[in-house]
mmCIF file of C-alpha atoms and ligand atoms in Angstrom:
data_model
loop_
_atom_site.group_PDB
_atom_site.id
_atom_site.type_symbol
_atom_site.label_atom_id
_atom_site.label_comp_id
_atom_site.label_asym_id
_atom_site.label_seq_id
_atom_site.Cartn_x
_atom_site.Cartn_y
_atom_site.Cartn_z
ATOM 1 C CA MET A 1 -27.772 -22.846 77.968
ATOM 2 C CA LYS A 2 -24.231 -21.772 78.915
ATOM 3 C CA SER A 3 -22.792 -25.224 78.012
ATOM 4 C CA LEU A 4 -24.692 -25.152 74.665
ATOM 5 C CA LEU A 5 -23.106 -21.807 73.824
ATOM 6 C CA THR A 6 -19.647 -23.090 74.854
ATOM 7 C CA CYS A 7 -20.183 -26.157 72.654
ATOM 8 C CA LEU A 8 -21.222 -24.013 69.627
ATOM 9 C CA SER A 9 -18.230 -21.668 70.097
ATOM 10 C CA LEU A 10 -15.864 -24.655 70.187
ATOM 11 C CA MET A 11 -17.405 -26.038 66.967
ATOM 12 C CA VAL A 12 -17.071 -22.694 65.162
ATOM 13 C CA LEU A 13 -13.464 -22.426 66.362
ATOM 14 C CA GLY A 14 -12.733 -25.977 65.214
ATOM 15 C CA ILE A 15 -14.176 -25.440 61.714
ATOM 16 C CA GLY A 16 -12.322 -22.124 61.432
ATOM 17 C CA THR A 17 -9.015 -23.735 62.419
ATOM 18 C CA ALA A 18 -9.503 -26.605 59.937
ATOM 19 C CA LEU A 19 -10.288 -24.163 57.117
ATOM 20 C CA PHE A 20 -7.260 -22.010 57.945
ATOM 21 C CA ILE A 21 -4.905 -25.010 57.997
ATOM 22 C CA GLY A 22 -6.303 -26.244 54.631
ATOM 23 C CA PHE A 23 -6.002 -22.780 53.090
ATOM 24 C CA HIS A 24 -2.487 -22.326 54.451
ATOM 25 C CA ASP A 25 -1.311 -25.720 53.151
ATOM 26 C CA ARG A 26 -2.819 -25.030 49.732
ATOM 27 C CA PHE A 27 -1.249 -21.636 49.151
ATOM 28 C CA SER A 28 1.865 -21.362 51.234
ATOM 29 C CA THR A 29 3.816 -24.503 50.453
ATOM 30 C CA GLU A 30 7.488 -23.974 49.544
ATOM 31 C CA GLU A 31 6.843 -25.006 45.926
ATOM 32 C CA PRO A 32 4.634 -22.649 43.841
ATOM 33 C CA TYR A 33 1.268 -24.092 42.929
ATOM 34 C CA TYR A 34 0.972 -25.352 39.327
ATOM 35 C CA ASP A 35 -1.976 -26.898 37.610
ATOM 36 C CA ASP A 36 -1.365 -29.439 34.831
ATOM 37 C CA GLU A 37 -1.279 -26.824 32.083
ATOM 38 C CA GLN A 38 1.170 -24.663 33.976
ATOM 39 C CA GLU A 39 3.417 -27.658 34.592
ATOM 40 C CA GLY A 40 3.791 -27.985 30.807
ATOM 41 C CA LEU A 41 4.804 -24.327 30.481
ATOM 42 C CA LYS A 42 7.834 -24.712 32.740
ATOM 43 C CA ASP A 43 9.943 -25.879 29.782
ATOM 44 C CA GLN A 44 8.562 -23.389 27.265
ATOM 45 C CA ILE A 45 10.783 -20.591 25.935
ATOM 46 C CA VAL A 46 8.887 -17.326 25.433
ATOM 47 C CA PHE A 47 10.050 -14.558 23.079
ATOM 48 C CA LYS A 48 8.407 -11.177 22.575
ATOM 49 C CA PHE A 49 7.632 -9.556 19.217
ATOM 50 C CA SER A 50 6.577 -5.912 19.379
ATOM 51 C CA HIS A 51 5.125 -3.836 16.541
ATOM 52 C CA VAL A 52 3.000 -0.717 16.139
ATOM 53 C CA VAL A 53 0.320 -1.533 13.580
ATOM 54 C CA ALA A 54 -3.037 -3.297 13.774
ATOM 55 C CA GLU A 55 -3.271 -7.071 13.396
ATOM 56 C CA ASN A 56 -5.278 -6.825 10.195
ATOM 57 C CA THR A 57 -2.341 -5.521 8.134
ATOM 58 C CA PRO A 58 0.524 -7.144 6.200
ATOM 59 C CA LYS A 59 2.909 -6.737 9.172
ATOM 60 C CA GLY A 60 0.322 -7.649 11.823
ATOM 61 C CA ARG A 61 -0.665 -10.812 10.031
ATOM 62 C CA ALA A 62 2.920 -11.763 9.237
ATOM 63 C CA ALA A 63 3.928 -11.398 12.910
ATOM 64 C CA ASN A 64 1.046 -13.664 13.972
ATOM 65 C CA LYS A 65 1.899 -16.172 11.259
ATOM 66 C CA PHE A 66 5.539 -16.233 12.362
ATOM 67 C CA ALA A 67 4.405 -16.911 15.950
ATOM 68 C CA ASP A 68 2.102 -19.754 14.800
ATOM 69 C CA LEU A 69 4.838 -21.343 12.687
ATOM 70 C CA VAL A 70 7.407 -21.165 15.477
ATOM 71 C CA TYR A 71 4.929 -22.780 17.871
ATOM 72 C CA GLN A 72 4.131 -25.587 15.394
ATOM 73 C CA LYS A 73 7.710 -26.247 14.351
ATOM 74 C CA SER A 74 8.946 -26.370 17.947
ATOM 75 C CA GLY A 75 6.128 -28.658 19.078
ATOM 76 C CA GLY A 76 4.921 -25.921 21.437
ATOM 77 C CA THR A 77 8.256 -25.506 23.197
ATOM 78 C CA ILE A 78 8.877 -22.013 21.762
ATOM 79 C CA LYS A 79 6.206 -19.384 22.021
ATOM 80 C CA VAL A 80 6.399 -15.956 20.356
ATOM 81 C CA GLU A 81 4.107 -13.474 22.074
ATOM 82 C CA VAL A 82 3.081 -10.753 19.652
ATOM 83 C CA PHE A 83 2.278 -7.257 20.950
ATOM 84 C CA PRO A 84 0.575 -5.207 18.192
ATOM 85 C CA ASN A 85 -0.573 -1.562 18.097
ATOM 86 C CA GLY A 86 2.429 -0.245 20.027
ATOM 87 C CA SER A 87 0.944 -1.904 23.136
ATOM 88 C CA LEU A 88 4.418 -2.772 24.433
ATOM 89 C CA TYR A 89 6.708 -0.176 22.786
ATOM 90 C CA SER A 90 6.054 2.772 20.490
ATOM 91 C CA ASP A 91 8.072 3.148 17.278
ATOM 92 C CA ASN A 92 10.353 5.620 19.101
ATOM 93 C CA GLU A 93 11.201 3.035 21.756
ATOM 94 C CA GLU A 94 11.366 -0.327 20.043
ATOM 95 C CA ILE A 95 14.989 -0.269 18.816
ATOM 96 C CA ASN A 96 16.248 0.519 22.340
ATOM 97 C CA ALA A 97 13.995 -2.156 23.786
ATOM 98 C CA LEU A 98 15.518 -4.672 21.358
ATOM 99 C CA GLN A 99 19.078 -3.646 22.214
ATOM 100 C CA ASN A 100 18.287 -3.844 25.944
ATOM 101 C CA GLY A 101 16.900 -7.359 25.578
ATOM 102 C CA ASP A 102 13.371 -6.345 26.629
ATOM 103 C CA VAL A 103 11.953 -7.688 23.398
ATOM 104 C CA GLN A 104 13.436 -10.215 20.951
ATOM 105 C CA PHE A 105 11.853 -9.265 17.607
ATOM 106 C CA ILE A 106 10.738 -5.979 16.063
ATOM 107 C CA ALA A 107 9.814 -4.997 12.515
ATOM 108 C CA PRO A 108 10.098 -1.201 12.210
ATOM 109 C CA SER A 109 9.355 0.414 8.915
ATOM 110 C CA THR A 110 12.664 0.994 7.140
ATOM 111 C CA SER A 111 12.016 4.768 7.216
ATOM 112 C CA LYS A 112 12.643 4.661 10.961
ATOM 113 C CA LEU A 113 16.163 3.264 10.609
ATOM 114 C CA GLY A 114 17.858 6.427 9.339
ATOM 115 C CA SER A 115 19.092 7.094 12.875
ATOM 116 C CA LEU A 116 21.125 3.842 12.638
ATOM 117 C CA SER A 117 22.552 4.596 9.208
ATOM 118 C CA PRO A 118 21.683 7.216 6.544
ATOM 119 C CA GLU A 119 21.824 4.461 3.891
ATOM 120 C CA TRP A 120 18.289 3.406 4.838
ATOM 121 C CA GLY A 121 17.114 6.677 3.291
ATOM 122 C CA VAL A 122 17.467 5.029 -0.128
ATOM 123 C CA LEU A 123 14.104 3.310 0.397
ATOM 124 C CA ASP A 124 12.437 6.660 1.181
ATOM 125 C CA LEU A 125 13.426 8.299 -2.094
ATOM 126 C CA PRO A 126 10.344 9.386 -4.046
ATOM 127 C CA TYR A 127 9.033 6.645 -6.325
ATOM 128 C CA ALA A 128 11.955 4.468 -5.171
ATOM 129 C CA PHE A 129 10.131 1.419 -6.492
ATOM 130 C CA THR A 130 7.444 1.499 -9.098
ATOM 131 C CA ASN A 131 6.001 -1.968 -8.426
ATOM 132 C CA TYR A 132 6.171 -4.917 -6.006
ATOM 133 C CA LYS A 133 8.466 -6.880 -8.327
ATOM 134 C CA ALA A 134 11.108 -4.133 -8.136
ATOM 135 C CA VAL A 135 10.777 -4.058 -4.327
ATOM 136 C CA GLN A 136 11.541 -7.756 -4.114
ATOM 137 C CA GLU A 137 14.416 -7.568 -6.573
ATOM 138 C CA GLY A 138 15.974 -4.705 -4.655
ATOM 139 C CA LEU A 139 15.517 -6.055 -1.157
ATOM 140 C CA ASN A 140 16.366 -9.665 -1.975
ATOM 141 C CA GLY A 141 19.376 -8.413 -3.933
ATOM 142 C CA LYS A 142 22.244 -5.953 -3.511
ATOM 143 C CA ILE A 143 20.268 -3.175 -1.800
ATOM 144 C CA GLY A 144 18.828 -5.453 0.887
ATOM 145 C CA THR A 145 22.209 -7.076 1.586
ATOM 146 C CA ARG A 146 23.956 -3.701 1.902
ATOM 147 C CA LEU A 147 21.304 -2.342 4.278
ATOM 148 C CA PHE A 148 21.374 -5.376 6.569
ATOM 149 C CA ALA A 149 25.170 -5.149 6.691
ATOM 150 C CA SER A 150 24.767 -1.598 8.052
ATOM 151 C CA LEU A 151 22.995 -3.031 11.133
ATOM 152 C CA GLU A 152 26.010 -5.056 12.226
ATOM 153 C CA LYS A 153 27.833 -2.142 13.868
ATOM 154 C CA HIS A 154 24.785 -1.734 16.117
ATOM 155 C CA HIS A 155 24.880 -5.456 17.012
ATOM 156 C CA LEU A 156 21.546 -5.921 15.316
ATOM 157 C CA LYS A 157 20.700 -8.738 12.942
ATOM 158 C CA GLY A 158 18.319 -8.328 10.015
ATOM 159 C CA LEU A 159 16.206 -11.458 9.641
ATOM 160 C CA ALA A 160 13.914 -10.559 6.733
ATOM 161 C CA TYR A 161 12.282 -7.781 4.775
ATOM 162 C CA TRP A 162 8.509 -7.723 4.992
ATOM 163 C CA THR A 163 6.499 -5.690 2.561
ATOM 164 C CA ASN A 164 3.525 -3.462 3.186
ATOM 165 C CA GLY A 165 3.206 -1.492 -0.038
ATOM 166 C CA PHE A 166 3.056 1.964 -1.518
ATOM 167 C CA LYS A 167 2.166 5.173 0.276
ATOM 168 C CA GLN A 168 -0.852 7.290 -0.575
ATOM 169 C CA LEU A 169 -1.797 10.784 0.547
ATOM 170 C CA THR A 170 -4.754 11.824 2.690
ATOM 171 C CA SER A 171 -5.837 15.318 3.624
ATOM 172 C CA ASN A 172 -8.653 17.427 4.980
ATOM 173 C CA LYS A 173 -7.609 20.605 3.218
ATOM 174 C CA GLY A 174 -8.711 19.808 -0.279
ATOM 175 C CA PRO A 175 -8.163 17.296 -3.072
ATOM 176 C CA ILE A 176 -4.539 16.574 -3.986
ATOM 177 C CA PHE A 177 -3.972 16.378 -7.722
ATOM 178 C CA THR A 178 -0.694 18.201 -8.251
ATOM 179 C CA PRO A 179 2.382 18.679 -6.038
ATOM 180 C CA ASP A 180 1.323 22.311 -5.558
ATOM 181 C CA ASP A 181 -1.842 21.159 -3.813
ATOM 182 C CA LEU A 182 0.296 20.260 -0.807
ATOM 183 C CA LYS A 183 1.634 23.789 -0.403
ATOM 184 C CA GLY A 184 1.037 25.038 3.142
ATOM 185 C CA GLN A 185 -0.373 21.718 4.374
ATOM 186 C CA ALA A 186 0.772 20.272 7.701
ATOM 187 C CA LEU A 187 1.463 16.556 7.269
ATOM 188 C CA ARG A 188 2.350 13.825 9.735
ATOM 189 C CA ILE A 189 5.343 11.873 8.479
ATOM 190 C CA MET A 190 7.642 9.123 9.782
ATOM 191 C CA PRO A 191 11.000 10.166 11.258
ATOM 192 C CA SER A 192 13.017 10.371 8.033
ATOM 193 C CA SER A 193 14.931 13.364 6.731
ATOM 194 C CA VAL A 194 14.496 12.126 3.139
ATOM 195 C CA ILE A 195 10.721 12.187 3.564
ATOM 196 C CA GLU A 196 10.833 15.487 5.420
ATOM 197 C CA ASP A 197 12.808 17.168 2.628
ATOM 198 C CA GLN A 198 10.395 15.916 -0.051
ATOM 199 C CA TYR A 199 7.542 17.749 1.617
ATOM 200 C CA ARG A 200 9.607 20.845 2.318
ATOM 201 C CA LEU A 201 10.468 20.923 -1.390
ATOM 202 C CA LEU A 202 6.738 21.096 -2.118
ATOM 203 C CA GLY A 203 6.139 23.888 0.404
ATOM 204 C CA ALA A 204 4.326 21.645 2.911
ATOM 205 C CA HIS A 205 4.966 21.536 6.681
ATOM 206 C CA PRO A 206 5.983 18.000 7.611
ATOM 207 C CA ARG A 207 5.770 16.936 11.242
ATOM 208 C CA GLN A 208 7.644 13.814 12.351
ATOM 209 C CA ASP A 209 5.570 11.897 14.874
ATOM 210 C CA SER A 210 4.856 8.359 15.990
ATOM 211 C CA PHE A 211 2.420 6.131 14.155
ATOM 212 C CA ASN A 212 0.202 5.638 17.175
ATOM 213 C CA SER A 213 -0.356 9.380 17.590
ATOM 214 C CA THR A 214 -1.405 9.877 13.951
ATOM 215 C CA PHE A 215 -5.163 9.373 14.351
ATOM 216 C CA GLN A 216 -5.227 11.870 17.221
ATOM 217 C CA LEU A 217 -3.205 14.436 15.228
ATOM 218 C CA LEU A 218 -5.615 14.135 12.296
ATOM 219 C CA GLU A 219 -8.763 14.127 14.397
ATOM 220 C CA SER A 220 -7.781 17.211 16.361
ATOM 221 C CA ASN A 221 -6.615 19.032 13.204
ATOM 222 C CA LEU A 222 -3.074 19.364 14.511
ATOM 223 C CA VAL A 223 -2.101 18.249 11.023
ATOM 224 C CA ASP A 224 -4.076 18.441 7.772
ATOM 225 C CA GLY A 225 -3.030 15.114 6.384
ATOM 226 C CA GLU A 226 -0.554 12.263 6.215
ATOM 227 C CA GLU A 227 0.956 9.655 3.914
ATOM 228 C CA ASN A 228 0.533 5.940 4.426
ATOM 229 C CA THR A 229 -0.355 2.620 2.867
ATOM 230 C CA ILE A 230 -3.976 1.684 2.373
ATOM 231 C CA SER A 231 -3.725 -1.058 5.021
ATOM 232 C CA ASN A 232 -2.630 1.484 7.651
ATOM 233 C CA ILE A 233 -5.217 4.054 6.526
ATOM 234 C CA TYR A 234 -7.890 1.354 6.684
ATOM 235 C CA SER A 235 -6.960 -0.484 9.888
ATOM 236 C CA LYS A 236 -6.471 2.741 11.880
ATOM 237 C CA LYS A 237 -9.577 4.332 10.346
ATOM 238 C CA PHE A 238 -7.740 7.457 9.163
ATOM 239 C CA TYR A 239 -10.381 7.591 6.414
ATOM 240 C CA ASN A 240 -12.968 8.535 9.060
ATOM 241 C CA VAL A 241 -11.122 11.753 9.883
ATOM 242 C CA GLN A 242 -9.909 12.664 6.379
ATOM 243 C CA ASP A 243 -11.935 13.941 3.418
ATOM 244 C CA TYR A 244 -9.525 13.280 0.542
ATOM 245 C CA LEU A 245 -7.415 10.331 -0.502
ATOM 246 C CA THR A 246 -5.029 10.387 -3.463
ATOM 247 C CA ILE A 247 -3.712 7.107 -4.821
ATOM 248 C CA SER A 248 -0.245 8.411 -5.609
ATOM 249 C CA ASN A 249 1.988 5.381 -4.872
ATOM 250 C CA HIS A 250 4.712 8.003 -4.355
ATOM 251 C CA GLY A 251 6.808 6.093 -1.845
ATOM 252 C CA TYR A 252 7.519 2.664 -0.460
ATOM 253 C CA LEU A 253 6.687 1.418 3.030
ATOM 254 C CA GLY A 254 8.169 -1.882 4.199
ATOM 255 C CA TYR A 255 9.796 -3.430 7.223
ATOM 256 C CA ALA A 256 13.119 -4.745 8.438
ATOM 257 C CA VAL A 257 12.482 -7.643 10.795
ATOM 258 C CA MET A 258 15.308 -7.520 13.309
ATOM 259 C CA THR A 259 16.682 -9.193 16.375
ATOM 260 C CA ASP A 260 19.595 -8.497 18.689
ATOM 261 C CA GLU A 261 22.877 -10.187 17.747
ATOM 262 C CA HIS A 262 23.707 -11.239 21.356
ATOM 263 C CA PHE A 263 20.270 -12.762 21.775
ATOM 264 C CA TRP A 264 20.576 -14.603 18.450
ATOM 265 C CA ASN A 265 24.025 -15.990 19.178
ATOM 266 C CA SER A 266 22.960 -17.201 22.605
ATOM 267 C CA GLN A 267 20.254 -19.460 21.158
ATOM 268 C CA THR A 268 20.833 -23.145 20.419
ATOM 269 C CA GLU A 269 21.377 -24.227 16.824
ATOM 270 C CA LYS A 270 17.997 -25.984 16.953
ATOM 271 C CA THR A 271 16.137 -22.840 18.085
ATOM 272 C CA ARG A 272 17.871 -20.727 15.429
ATOM 273 C CA THR A 273 16.904 -23.233 12.731
ATOM 274 C CA ILE A 274 13.239 -23.180 13.823
ATOM 275 C CA LEU A 275 13.181 -19.370 13.899
ATOM 276 C CA THR A 276 14.949 -19.086 10.516
ATOM 277 C CA GLU A 277 12.652 -21.581 8.841
ATOM 278 C CA ALA A 278 9.515 -19.932 10.281
ATOM 279 C CA MET A 279 10.785 -16.520 9.159
ATOM 280 C CA ARG A 280 11.473 -17.774 5.627
ATOM 281 C CA GLU A 281 7.965 -19.216 5.251
ATOM 282 C CA THR A 282 6.376 -16.102 6.744
ATOM 283 C CA THR A 283 8.294 -13.824 4.382
ATOM 284 C CA GLU A 284 7.239 -15.826 1.331
ATOM 285 C CA TRP A 285 3.642 -15.592 2.504
ATOM 286 C CA ASN A 286 3.970 -11.852 3.149
ATOM 287 C CA GLU A 287 5.417 -11.243 -0.341
ATOM 288 C CA ALA A 288 2.530 -13.170 -1.882
ATOM 289 C CA SER A 289 -0.262 -11.512 0.094
ATOM 290 C CA ALA A 290 0.575 -7.856 0.900
ATOM 291 C CA GLU A 291 -0.517 -6.400 -2.433
ATOM 292 C CA LYS A 292 -3.919 -8.100 -2.318
ATOM 293 C CA MET A 293 -4.487 -7.050 1.289
ATOM 294 C CA ASN A 294 -3.984 -3.376 0.365
ATOM 295 C CA LYS A 295 -6.208 -3.775 -2.701
ATOM 296 C CA ASP A 296 -9.045 -5.412 -0.769
ATOM 297 C CA GLN A 297 -8.868 -2.823 1.989
ATOM 298 C CA LEU A 298 -9.156 -0.002 -0.559
ATOM 299 C CA GLU A 299 -12.459 -1.581 -1.605
ATOM 300 C CA GLU A 300 -13.519 -1.638 2.062
ATOM 301 C CA ILE A 301 -12.693 2.076 2.410
ATOM 302 C CA LYS A 302 -14.834 2.801 -0.668
ATOM 303 C CA LYS A 303 -17.709 0.780 0.815
ATOM 304 C CA ASN A 304 -17.480 2.179 4.330
ATOM 305 C CA SER A 305 -16.781 5.869 3.858
ATOM 306 C CA SER A 306 -17.520 8.905 1.783
ATOM 307 C CA ILE A 307 -13.856 9.930 1.419
ATOM 308 C CA HIS A 308 -13.155 11.438 -2.026
ATOM 309 C CA ILE A 309 -10.652 9.310 -3.892
ATOM 310 C CA HIS A 310 -8.459 10.477 -6.739
ATOM 311 C CA VAL A 311 -6.148 8.109 -8.610
ATOM 312 C CA LEU A 312 -3.169 9.898 -10.214
ATOM 313 C CA SER A 313 -3.071 9.367 -13.964
ATOM 314 C CA LYS A 314 0.200 8.365 -15.626
ATOM 315 C CA ALA A 315 0.757 11.961 -16.758
ATOM 316 C CA GLU A 316 0.030 13.311 -13.275
ATOM 317 C CA LYS A 317 2.433 10.780 -11.781
ATOM 318 C CA ASN A 318 5.159 11.939 -14.165
ATOM 319 C CA THR A 319 4.642 15.498 -12.955
ATOM 320 C CA TRP A 320 5.088 14.363 -9.317
ATOM 321 C CA MET A 321 8.202 12.359 -10.204
ATOM 322 C CA LYS A 322 9.813 15.307 -11.983
ATOM 323 C CA ARG A 323 8.990 17.701 -9.150
ATOM 324 C CA LEU A 324 10.490 15.384 -6.530
ATOM 325 C CA ASP A 325 13.513 14.377 -8.580
ATOM 326 C CA PRO A 326 15.940 16.927 -6.980
ATOM 327 C CA ILE A 327 15.788 14.837 -3.775
ATOM 328 C CA TYR A 328 17.916 12.212 -5.536
ATOM 329 C CA GLY A 329 20.707 14.728 -6.129
ATOM 330 C CA GLN A 330 20.358 16.159 -2.633
ATOM 331 C CA TYR A 331 20.738 12.723 -1.003
ATOM 332 C CA GLU A 332 23.143 10.912 -3.314
ATOM 333 C CA GLN A 333 26.189 11.718 -1.151
ATOM 334 C CA VAL A 334 24.379 11.109 2.120
ATOM 335 C CA ILE A 335 22.960 7.710 1.161
ATOM 336 C CA GLY A 336 25.859 6.632 -1.046
ATOM 337 C CA ARG A 337 26.112 6.815 -4.820
ATOM 338 C CA GLY A 338 26.269 3.034 -5.270
ATOM 339 C CA LEU A 339 23.007 2.407 -3.466
ATOM 340 C CA VAL A 340 21.182 5.180 -5.313
ATOM 341 C CA GLN A 341 22.457 3.862 -8.662
ATOM 342 C CA ASP A 342 21.358 0.313 -7.773
ATOM 343 C CA LEU A 343 17.919 1.662 -7.014
ATOM 344 C CA LEU A 344 17.717 3.646 -10.248
ATOM 345 C CA SER A 345 18.754 0.624 -12.297
ATOM 346 C CA LEU A 346 15.684 -1.229 -11.007
ATOM 347 C CA ARG A 347 13.475 1.722 -11.852
ATOM 348 C CA ARG A 348 14.624 1.653 -15.482
ATOM 349 C CA GLU A 349 13.632 -1.979 -15.928
ATOM 350 C CA PRO A 350 10.438 -2.483 -17.918
HETATM 351 C C1 LMR B 401 4.082 4.728 10.078
HETATM 352 O O1 LMR B 401 4.703 5.162 11.059
HETATM 353 O O2 LMR B 401 3.271 5.407 9.451
HETATM 354 C C2 LMR B 401 4.332 3.312 9.645
HETATM 355 O O3 LMR B 401 5.697 3.078 9.709
HETATM 356 C C3 LMR B 401 3.631 2.333 10.537
HETATM 357 C C4 LMR B 401 4.008 0.921 10.162
HETATM 358 O O4 LMR B 401 4.749 0.304 10.914
HETATM 359 O O5 LMR B 401 3.521 0.484 9.116
#
């Protein structure tokens, strides 16, 4: 009996030792363990693209398209990882993250660039653009060139302008027909003094806050309303916590796709060509699809909610424009007379 037990103990010990040696060899070799797929990734360059909106928006889709195109064009050797919904950096953090090299691409809304240069405020002027054609003329022309030049002193490089569309108003306090209807209302706005002063002019109480805190602010009644494009109102379900939506098209919301100059200059010519080409194709696609995306999502809001929608008539729009007009005078010096005049010349075109 005693020798049987000794025999069994030796067997258990032997099996245990063999398992330990196998386990040790498998996981503690000098070289890290790679499977076939991981072997392939050793030569892959990975860049990060951070943004704050949902994927089902003009910016979200454009960022994903850019990543797909870069992957295809580089034969899988360059991968752009996209982080939507502020999952990596909030809108307050992303410019610093870019300058620190923690992320390689961002696409903040142009309203958030006033801290870099007051010239960006030109795009926040009320009714800055009256249609998508004017947006493209302005940004692909003198205005866009001037604004990208203003990034150089911050060692940032503008790669493209992506469009979202025109801002609308939502509120819980009552329908918004006239500028006076905003009197006394607390509104979440982007960090822009031009936007802030528009609402102050109308007797509202603007509150600058991040995009990703907007739903919470609305839901908990910390603000009465906000202004945004349909795609942002739809994808973040603001319509579920707001009773009134006014199609006012009173302001423009678009993006400056940017990278860091040091990062850009340190890339090979081949990588820069792939990135530039992918960005050009993405931008063309974005320009062709943003308007329809906003239009379709307005139909979805109508189908999925009971929010009351008012579309400003031409006469009502004229009233809003006249009321907000003093902002142009107030900001002409700050933004620069040339830029404001360039903008106004587009507005006068038929
Ligand atoms: C906002 O803060 O409301 C927008 O800028 C969000 C975005 O990036 O479209």
